[in-house]
Structures are given as structure tokens and as C-alpha cells.
Coordinates of N, CA and C and ligand atoms in Angstrom, one line a residue:
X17 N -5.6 -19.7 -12.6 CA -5.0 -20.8 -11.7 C -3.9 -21.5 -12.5
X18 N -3.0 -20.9 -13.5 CA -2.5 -21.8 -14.4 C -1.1 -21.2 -14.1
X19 N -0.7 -20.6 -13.0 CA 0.2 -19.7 -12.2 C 1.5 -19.3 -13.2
X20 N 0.7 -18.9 -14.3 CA 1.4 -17.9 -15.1 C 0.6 -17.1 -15.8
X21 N 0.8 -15.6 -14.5 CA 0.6 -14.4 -15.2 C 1.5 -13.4 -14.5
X22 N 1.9 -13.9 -15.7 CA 3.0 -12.3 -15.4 C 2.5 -11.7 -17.1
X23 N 1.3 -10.8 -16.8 CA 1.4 -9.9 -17.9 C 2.1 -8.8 -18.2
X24 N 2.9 -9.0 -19.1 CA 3.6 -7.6 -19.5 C 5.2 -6.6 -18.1
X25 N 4.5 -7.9 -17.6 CA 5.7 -6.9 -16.3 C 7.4 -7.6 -16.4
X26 N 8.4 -6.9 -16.6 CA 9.4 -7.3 -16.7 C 10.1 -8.1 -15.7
X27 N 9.8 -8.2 -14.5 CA 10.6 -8.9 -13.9 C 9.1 -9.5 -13.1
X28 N 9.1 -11.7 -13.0 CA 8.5 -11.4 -12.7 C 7.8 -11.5 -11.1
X29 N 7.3 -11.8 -10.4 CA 7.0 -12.2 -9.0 C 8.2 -12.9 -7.9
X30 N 8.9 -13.8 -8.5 CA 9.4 -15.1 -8.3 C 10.9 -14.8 -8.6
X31 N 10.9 -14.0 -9.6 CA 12.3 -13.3 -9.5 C 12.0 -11.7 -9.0
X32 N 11.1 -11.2 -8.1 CA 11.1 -10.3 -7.5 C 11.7 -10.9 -5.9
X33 N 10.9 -11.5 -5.6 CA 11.4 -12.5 -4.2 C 12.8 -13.1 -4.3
X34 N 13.0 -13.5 -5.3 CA 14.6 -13.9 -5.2 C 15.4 -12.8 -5.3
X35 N 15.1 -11.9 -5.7 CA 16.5 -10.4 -5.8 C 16.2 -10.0 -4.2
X36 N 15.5 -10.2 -4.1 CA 15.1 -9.4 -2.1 C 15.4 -10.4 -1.6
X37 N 16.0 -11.6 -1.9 CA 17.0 -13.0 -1.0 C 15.6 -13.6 -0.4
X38 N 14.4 -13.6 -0.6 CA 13.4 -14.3 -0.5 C 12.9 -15.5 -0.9
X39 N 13.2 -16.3 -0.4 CA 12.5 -18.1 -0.6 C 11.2 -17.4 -1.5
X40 N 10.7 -18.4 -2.5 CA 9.2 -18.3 -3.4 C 8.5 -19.3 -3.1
X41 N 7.4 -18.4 -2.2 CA 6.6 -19.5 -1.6 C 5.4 -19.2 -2.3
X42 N 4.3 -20.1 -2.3 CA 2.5 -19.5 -2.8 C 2.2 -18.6 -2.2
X43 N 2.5 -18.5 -1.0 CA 1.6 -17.2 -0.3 C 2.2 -15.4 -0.4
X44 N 3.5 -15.7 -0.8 CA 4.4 -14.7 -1.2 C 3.8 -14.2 -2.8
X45 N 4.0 -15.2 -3.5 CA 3.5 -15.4 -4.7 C 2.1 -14.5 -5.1
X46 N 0.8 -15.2 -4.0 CA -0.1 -14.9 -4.1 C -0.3 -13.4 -3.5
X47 N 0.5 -13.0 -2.8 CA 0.3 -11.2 -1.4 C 0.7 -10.7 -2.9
X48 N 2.0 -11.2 -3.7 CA 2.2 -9.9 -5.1 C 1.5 -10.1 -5.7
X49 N 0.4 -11.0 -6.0 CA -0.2 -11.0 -7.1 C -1.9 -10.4 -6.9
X50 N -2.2 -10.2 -5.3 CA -3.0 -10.2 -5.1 C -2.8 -8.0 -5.1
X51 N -1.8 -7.2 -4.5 CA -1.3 -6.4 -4.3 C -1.5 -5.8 -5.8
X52 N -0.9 -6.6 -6.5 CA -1.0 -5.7 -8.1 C -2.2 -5.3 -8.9
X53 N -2.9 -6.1 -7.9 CA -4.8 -5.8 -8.8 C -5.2 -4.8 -7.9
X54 N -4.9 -4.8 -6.5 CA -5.3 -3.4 -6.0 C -4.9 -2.8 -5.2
X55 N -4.6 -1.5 -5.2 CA -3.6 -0.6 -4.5 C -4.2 -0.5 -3.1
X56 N -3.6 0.1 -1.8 CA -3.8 0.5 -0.9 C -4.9 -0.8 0.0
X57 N -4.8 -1.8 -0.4 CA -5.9 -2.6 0.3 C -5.2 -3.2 1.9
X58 N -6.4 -3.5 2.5 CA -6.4 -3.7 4.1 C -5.8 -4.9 4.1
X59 N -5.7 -5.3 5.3 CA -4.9 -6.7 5.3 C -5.9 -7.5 5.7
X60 N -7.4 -7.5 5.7 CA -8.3 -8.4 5.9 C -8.5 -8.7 4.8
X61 N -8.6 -7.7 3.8 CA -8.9 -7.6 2.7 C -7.8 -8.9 1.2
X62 N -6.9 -8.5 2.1 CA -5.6 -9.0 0.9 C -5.8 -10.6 1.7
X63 N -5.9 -10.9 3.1 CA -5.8 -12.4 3.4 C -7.1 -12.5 2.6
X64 N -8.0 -11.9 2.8 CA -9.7 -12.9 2.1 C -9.1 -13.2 0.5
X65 N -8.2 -12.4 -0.1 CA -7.9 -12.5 -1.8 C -6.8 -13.6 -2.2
X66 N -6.3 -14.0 -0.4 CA -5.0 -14.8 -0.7 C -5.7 -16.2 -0.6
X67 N -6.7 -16.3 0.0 CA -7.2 -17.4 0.8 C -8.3 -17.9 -1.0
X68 N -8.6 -16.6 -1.6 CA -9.6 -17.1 -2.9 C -8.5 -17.9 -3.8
X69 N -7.4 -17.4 -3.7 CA -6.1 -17.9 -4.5 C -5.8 -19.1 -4.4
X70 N -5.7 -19.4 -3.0 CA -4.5 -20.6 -2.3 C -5.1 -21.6 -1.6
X71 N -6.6 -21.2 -1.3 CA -7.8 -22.4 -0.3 C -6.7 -21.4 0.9
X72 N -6.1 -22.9 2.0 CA -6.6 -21.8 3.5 C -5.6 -21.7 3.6
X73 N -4.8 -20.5 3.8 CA -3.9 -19.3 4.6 C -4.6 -18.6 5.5
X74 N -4.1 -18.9 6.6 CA -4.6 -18.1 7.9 C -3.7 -16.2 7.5
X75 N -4.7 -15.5 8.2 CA -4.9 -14.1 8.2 C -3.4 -14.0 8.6
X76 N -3.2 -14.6 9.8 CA -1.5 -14.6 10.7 C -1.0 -14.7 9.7
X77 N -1.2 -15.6 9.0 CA 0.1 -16.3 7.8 C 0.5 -14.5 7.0
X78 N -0.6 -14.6 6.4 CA -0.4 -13.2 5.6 C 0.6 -12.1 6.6
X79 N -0.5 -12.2 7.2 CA 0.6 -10.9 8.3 C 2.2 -10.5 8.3
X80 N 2.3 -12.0 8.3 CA 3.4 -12.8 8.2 C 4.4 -12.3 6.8
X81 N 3.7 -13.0 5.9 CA 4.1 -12.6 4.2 C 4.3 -11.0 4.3
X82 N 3.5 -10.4 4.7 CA 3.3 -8.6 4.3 C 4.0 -8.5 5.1
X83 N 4.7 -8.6 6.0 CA 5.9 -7.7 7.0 C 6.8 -8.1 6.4
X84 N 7.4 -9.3 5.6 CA 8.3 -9.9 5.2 C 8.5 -8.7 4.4
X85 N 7.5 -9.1 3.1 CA 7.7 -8.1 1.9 C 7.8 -6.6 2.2
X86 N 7.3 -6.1 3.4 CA 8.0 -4.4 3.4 C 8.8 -4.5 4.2
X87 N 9.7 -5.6 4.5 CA 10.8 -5.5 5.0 C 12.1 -5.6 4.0
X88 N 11.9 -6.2 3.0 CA 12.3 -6.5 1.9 C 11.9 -5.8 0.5
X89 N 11.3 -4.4 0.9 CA 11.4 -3.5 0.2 C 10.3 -3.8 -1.1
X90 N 10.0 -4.9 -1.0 CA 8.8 -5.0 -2.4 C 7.3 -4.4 -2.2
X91 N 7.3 -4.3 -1.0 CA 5.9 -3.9 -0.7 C 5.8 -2.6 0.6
X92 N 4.4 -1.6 0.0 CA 4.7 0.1 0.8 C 3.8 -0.2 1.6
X93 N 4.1 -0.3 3.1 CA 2.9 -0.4 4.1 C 2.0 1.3 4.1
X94 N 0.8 1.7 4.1 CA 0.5 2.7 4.8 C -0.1 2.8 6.0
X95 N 0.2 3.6 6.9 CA -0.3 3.7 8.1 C -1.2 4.9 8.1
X96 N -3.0 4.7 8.2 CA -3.7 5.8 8.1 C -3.8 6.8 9.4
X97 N -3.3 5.7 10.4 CA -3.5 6.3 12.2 C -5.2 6.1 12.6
X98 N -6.3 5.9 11.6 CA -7.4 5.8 12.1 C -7.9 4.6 12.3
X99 N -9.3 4.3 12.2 CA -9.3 3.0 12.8 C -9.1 1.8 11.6
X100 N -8.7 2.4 10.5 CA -8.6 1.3 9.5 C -7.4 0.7 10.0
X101 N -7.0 -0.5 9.6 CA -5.8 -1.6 9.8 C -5.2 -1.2 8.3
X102 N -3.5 -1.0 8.6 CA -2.6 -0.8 8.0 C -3.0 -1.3 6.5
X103 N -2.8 -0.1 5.3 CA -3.2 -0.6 4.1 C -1.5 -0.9 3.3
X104 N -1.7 -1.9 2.2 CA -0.5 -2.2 1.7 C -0.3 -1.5 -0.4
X105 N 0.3 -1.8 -1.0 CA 1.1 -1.4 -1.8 C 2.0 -1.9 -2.9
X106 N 1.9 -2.1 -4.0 CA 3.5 -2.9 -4.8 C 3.7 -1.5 -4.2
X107 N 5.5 -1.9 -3.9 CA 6.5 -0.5 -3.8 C 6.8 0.0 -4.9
X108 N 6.7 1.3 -5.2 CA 7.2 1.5 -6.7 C 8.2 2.1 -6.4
X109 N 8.9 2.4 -5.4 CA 9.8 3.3 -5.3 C 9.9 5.1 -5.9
X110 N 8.6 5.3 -5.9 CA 8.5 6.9 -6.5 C 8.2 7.3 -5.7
X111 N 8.3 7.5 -3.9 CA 8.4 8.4 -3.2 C 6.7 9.5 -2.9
X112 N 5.8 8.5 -3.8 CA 4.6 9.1 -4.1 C 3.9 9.2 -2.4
X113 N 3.0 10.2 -2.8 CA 2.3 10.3 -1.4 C 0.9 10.2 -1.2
X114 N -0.2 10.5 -0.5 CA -1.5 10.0 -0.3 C -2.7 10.5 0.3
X115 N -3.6 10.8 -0.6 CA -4.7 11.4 0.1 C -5.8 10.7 0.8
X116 N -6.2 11.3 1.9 CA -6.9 9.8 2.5 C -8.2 10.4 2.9
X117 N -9.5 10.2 2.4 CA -10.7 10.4 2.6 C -11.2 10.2 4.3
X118 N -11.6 11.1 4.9 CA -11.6 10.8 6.4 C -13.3 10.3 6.4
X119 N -14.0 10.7 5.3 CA -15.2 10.2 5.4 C -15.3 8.6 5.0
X120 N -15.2 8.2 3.6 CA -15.8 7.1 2.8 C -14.1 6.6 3.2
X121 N -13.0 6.5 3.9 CA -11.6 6.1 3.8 C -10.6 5.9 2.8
X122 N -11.4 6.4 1.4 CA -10.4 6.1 -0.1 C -8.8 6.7 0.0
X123 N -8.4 6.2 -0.4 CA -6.9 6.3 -0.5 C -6.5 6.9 -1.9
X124 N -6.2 7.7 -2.2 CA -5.7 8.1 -3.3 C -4.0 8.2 -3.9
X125 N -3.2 7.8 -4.6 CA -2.2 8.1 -4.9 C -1.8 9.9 -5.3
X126 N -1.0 10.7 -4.9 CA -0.7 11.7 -5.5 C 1.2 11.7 -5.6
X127 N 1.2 12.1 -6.9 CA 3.1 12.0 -7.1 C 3.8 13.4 -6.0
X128 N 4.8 12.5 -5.9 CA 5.8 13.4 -5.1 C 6.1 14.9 -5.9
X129 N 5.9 16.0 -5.5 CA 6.8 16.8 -6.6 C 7.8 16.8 -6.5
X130 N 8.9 16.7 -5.9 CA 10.4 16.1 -5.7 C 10.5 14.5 -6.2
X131 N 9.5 14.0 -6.0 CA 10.2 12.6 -6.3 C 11.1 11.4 -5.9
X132 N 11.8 12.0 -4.7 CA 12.8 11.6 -4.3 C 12.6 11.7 -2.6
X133 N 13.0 10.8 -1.8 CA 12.9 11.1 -0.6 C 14.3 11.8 0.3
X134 N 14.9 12.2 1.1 CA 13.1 12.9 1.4 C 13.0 14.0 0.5
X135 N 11.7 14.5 0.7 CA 11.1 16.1 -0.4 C 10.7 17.2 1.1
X136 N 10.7 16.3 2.5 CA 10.7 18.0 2.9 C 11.9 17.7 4.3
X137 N 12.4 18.5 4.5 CA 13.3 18.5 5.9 C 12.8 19.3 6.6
X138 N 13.1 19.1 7.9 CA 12.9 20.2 8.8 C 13.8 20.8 8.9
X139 N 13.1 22.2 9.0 CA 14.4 23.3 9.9 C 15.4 22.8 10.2
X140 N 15.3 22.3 11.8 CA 16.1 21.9 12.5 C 16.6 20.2 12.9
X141 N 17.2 19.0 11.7 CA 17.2 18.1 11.9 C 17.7 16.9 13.3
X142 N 18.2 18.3 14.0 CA 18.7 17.8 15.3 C 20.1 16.4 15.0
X143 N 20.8 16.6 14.2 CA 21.3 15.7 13.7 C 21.2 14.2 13.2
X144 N 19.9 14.6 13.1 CA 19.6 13.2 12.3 C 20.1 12.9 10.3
X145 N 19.8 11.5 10.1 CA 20.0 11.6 8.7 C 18.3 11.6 7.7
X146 N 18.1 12.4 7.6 CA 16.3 12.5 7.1 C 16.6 11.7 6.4
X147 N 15.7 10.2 6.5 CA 15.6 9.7 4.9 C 14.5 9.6 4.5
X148 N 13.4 10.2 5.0 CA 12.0 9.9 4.0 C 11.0 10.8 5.0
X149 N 9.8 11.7 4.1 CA 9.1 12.5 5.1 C 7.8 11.8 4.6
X150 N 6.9 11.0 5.3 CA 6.0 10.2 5.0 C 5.0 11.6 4.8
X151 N 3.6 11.9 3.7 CA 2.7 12.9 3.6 C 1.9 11.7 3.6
X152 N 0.8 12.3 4.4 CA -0.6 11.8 4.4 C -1.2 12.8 4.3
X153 N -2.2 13.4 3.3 CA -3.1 14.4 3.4 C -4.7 13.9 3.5
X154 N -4.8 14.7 4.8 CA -6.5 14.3 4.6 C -7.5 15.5 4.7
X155 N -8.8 14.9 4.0 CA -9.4 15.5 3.8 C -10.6 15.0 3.8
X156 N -11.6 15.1 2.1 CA -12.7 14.6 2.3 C -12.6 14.4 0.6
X157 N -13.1 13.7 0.1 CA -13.1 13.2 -1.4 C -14.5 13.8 -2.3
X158 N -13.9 14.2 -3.6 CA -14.8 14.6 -4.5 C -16.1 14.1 -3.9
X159 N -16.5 13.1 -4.2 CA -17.7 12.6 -3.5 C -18.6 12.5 -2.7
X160 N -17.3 12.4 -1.9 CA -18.1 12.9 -0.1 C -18.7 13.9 -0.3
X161 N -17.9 15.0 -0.9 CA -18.1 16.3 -0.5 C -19.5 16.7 -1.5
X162 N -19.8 16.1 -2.5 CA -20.9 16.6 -3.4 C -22.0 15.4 -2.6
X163 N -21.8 14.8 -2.2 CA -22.6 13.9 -1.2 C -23.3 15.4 0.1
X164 N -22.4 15.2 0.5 CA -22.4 16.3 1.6 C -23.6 17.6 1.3
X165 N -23.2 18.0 0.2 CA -23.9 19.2 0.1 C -25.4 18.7 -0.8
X166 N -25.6 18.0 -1.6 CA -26.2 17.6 -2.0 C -27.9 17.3 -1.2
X167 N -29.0 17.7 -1.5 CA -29.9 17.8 -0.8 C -30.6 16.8 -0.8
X168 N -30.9 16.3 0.8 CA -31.4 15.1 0.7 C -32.6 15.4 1.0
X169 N -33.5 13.9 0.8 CA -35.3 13.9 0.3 C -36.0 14.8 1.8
X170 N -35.1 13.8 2.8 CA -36.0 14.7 3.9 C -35.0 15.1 4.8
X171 N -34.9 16.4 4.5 CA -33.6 17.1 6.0 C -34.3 17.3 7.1
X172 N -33.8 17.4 8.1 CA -34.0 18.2 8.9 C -34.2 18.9 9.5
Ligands
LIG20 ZN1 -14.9 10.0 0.4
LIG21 ZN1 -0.1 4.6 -3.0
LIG22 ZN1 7.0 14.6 -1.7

């Protein structure tokens, strides 16, 4: 609570929001600071971390902050399509992509092999300008899956 930590990171919070022409508010402040301790988290999840930070910021508020920030390029929204609520991201800009547990919902980072967006085009772009091919891979996680097979006390 002594609102300096910027460990080790070169540029920090406050001069991330000013290069994206962003006013430095607490709650801006708090969404990056809260974002950098953990990846892929929900947005119920990140208001409950902003509200431990700041006392009371309504959920809206956040909503608010996180659209800003992936609008402004500092922050990667993911969209799982299931019934989880939109998970968030520092942007790293490495084009990285994501495995998404359809059982237990974990999110995993996996690197782009290209690196660069986009990494796949289609055939036929219909004249468009491809700029980015979002990958979501799903599946089921180490876990689940030795969960899964794993014999329980009383089957059926
Ligand atoms: Zn899992
Ligand atoms: Zn990620
Ligand atoms: Zn890729």
C-alpha cells in the first residue's frame, strides 16, 4: 500500500497509461497492477482484487477501466465463448495464443510459432486486410485428464 511497486519492470504503470494518452487514475493503476500478478483472470475476479486494493470500485467501474485498457492496447481481452465472462491479460504484444481447458476452465499460454500476427490466413481473404487470427485451442488439461481416468473409490 506504499504505491510503489514497480519491481524490476522498465516502464512503469503510470508511464504505461500516459504513452496510451491515458489520464493515471487508482483504478487504472490498480486493473495493471492487479493484471500483472495474474494472467487470464475474469472480470469478477480482477473487480474483487481492485476493490482489495482501492476499498469500493464498483464492478461497472472496472468494466469501465478494462475496455479502456484493451482499447488502448495495454491490456489482451480473451474471449472463451463459454460460459465464463471475458478473461483479461498485460498485452505483451507476442501474438501468443491459448489453451483452454473445457473441463476445470484453465487457460494456458502457448507462444505463437510465427510470432507475429497474423500466423494463419485464409485461402481466400475476400479482400480483406488479415490483421490477427485469434487461436483458441481446446481441450482438456493434463489433470483433468489423469483425473478422468483415474479410478475412483466407488464407480459405477
Ligand atoms: Zn482442466
Ligand atoms: Zn495469455
Ligand atoms: Zn500463431
Amino acid at each position: 500500500m506504499n504505491g510503489s511497486t514497480r519491481i524490476g519492470s522498465e516502464v512503469s504503470h503510470s508511464d504505461q497509461l500516459r504513452q496510451a494518452g491515458l489520464r493515471v487514475t487508482s483504478p487504472r493503476l490498480a486493473t495493471l497492477a492487479v493484471l500483472a500478478e495474474r494472467q487470464h483472470a475474469e472480470t469478477d475476479d480482477i473487480a474483487a482484487a481492485v476493490r482489495e486494493r482501492l476499498g469500493s470500485v464498483s464492478t461497472q467501474a472496472v468494466y469501465g477501466v478494462l475496455h479502456a485498457l484493451t482499447e488502448a492496447g495495454l491490456v489482451r481481452r480473451l474471449d472463451t465463448g463459454s460460459r465464463d465472462a471475458a478473461r483479461y491479460e498485460i498485452h505483451r504484444h507476442d501474438n501468443h495464443h491459448h489453451l483452454l481447458c473445457r473441463v476445470c476452465g484453465r487457460v494456458e499460454d502457448v507462444p505463437c510459432v510465427k510470432g507475429r500476427a497474423p500466423c494463419l490466413e485464409p485461402e481466400d481473404d475476400l479482400g480483406f486486410a488479415i490483421e490477427i487470427a485469434e487461436v483458441l485451442f481446446r481441450g482438456v488439461c493434463a489433470e483433468c485428464r489423469a483425473a478422468e481416468t483415474a479410478p475412483t473409490a466407488a464407480t459405477a
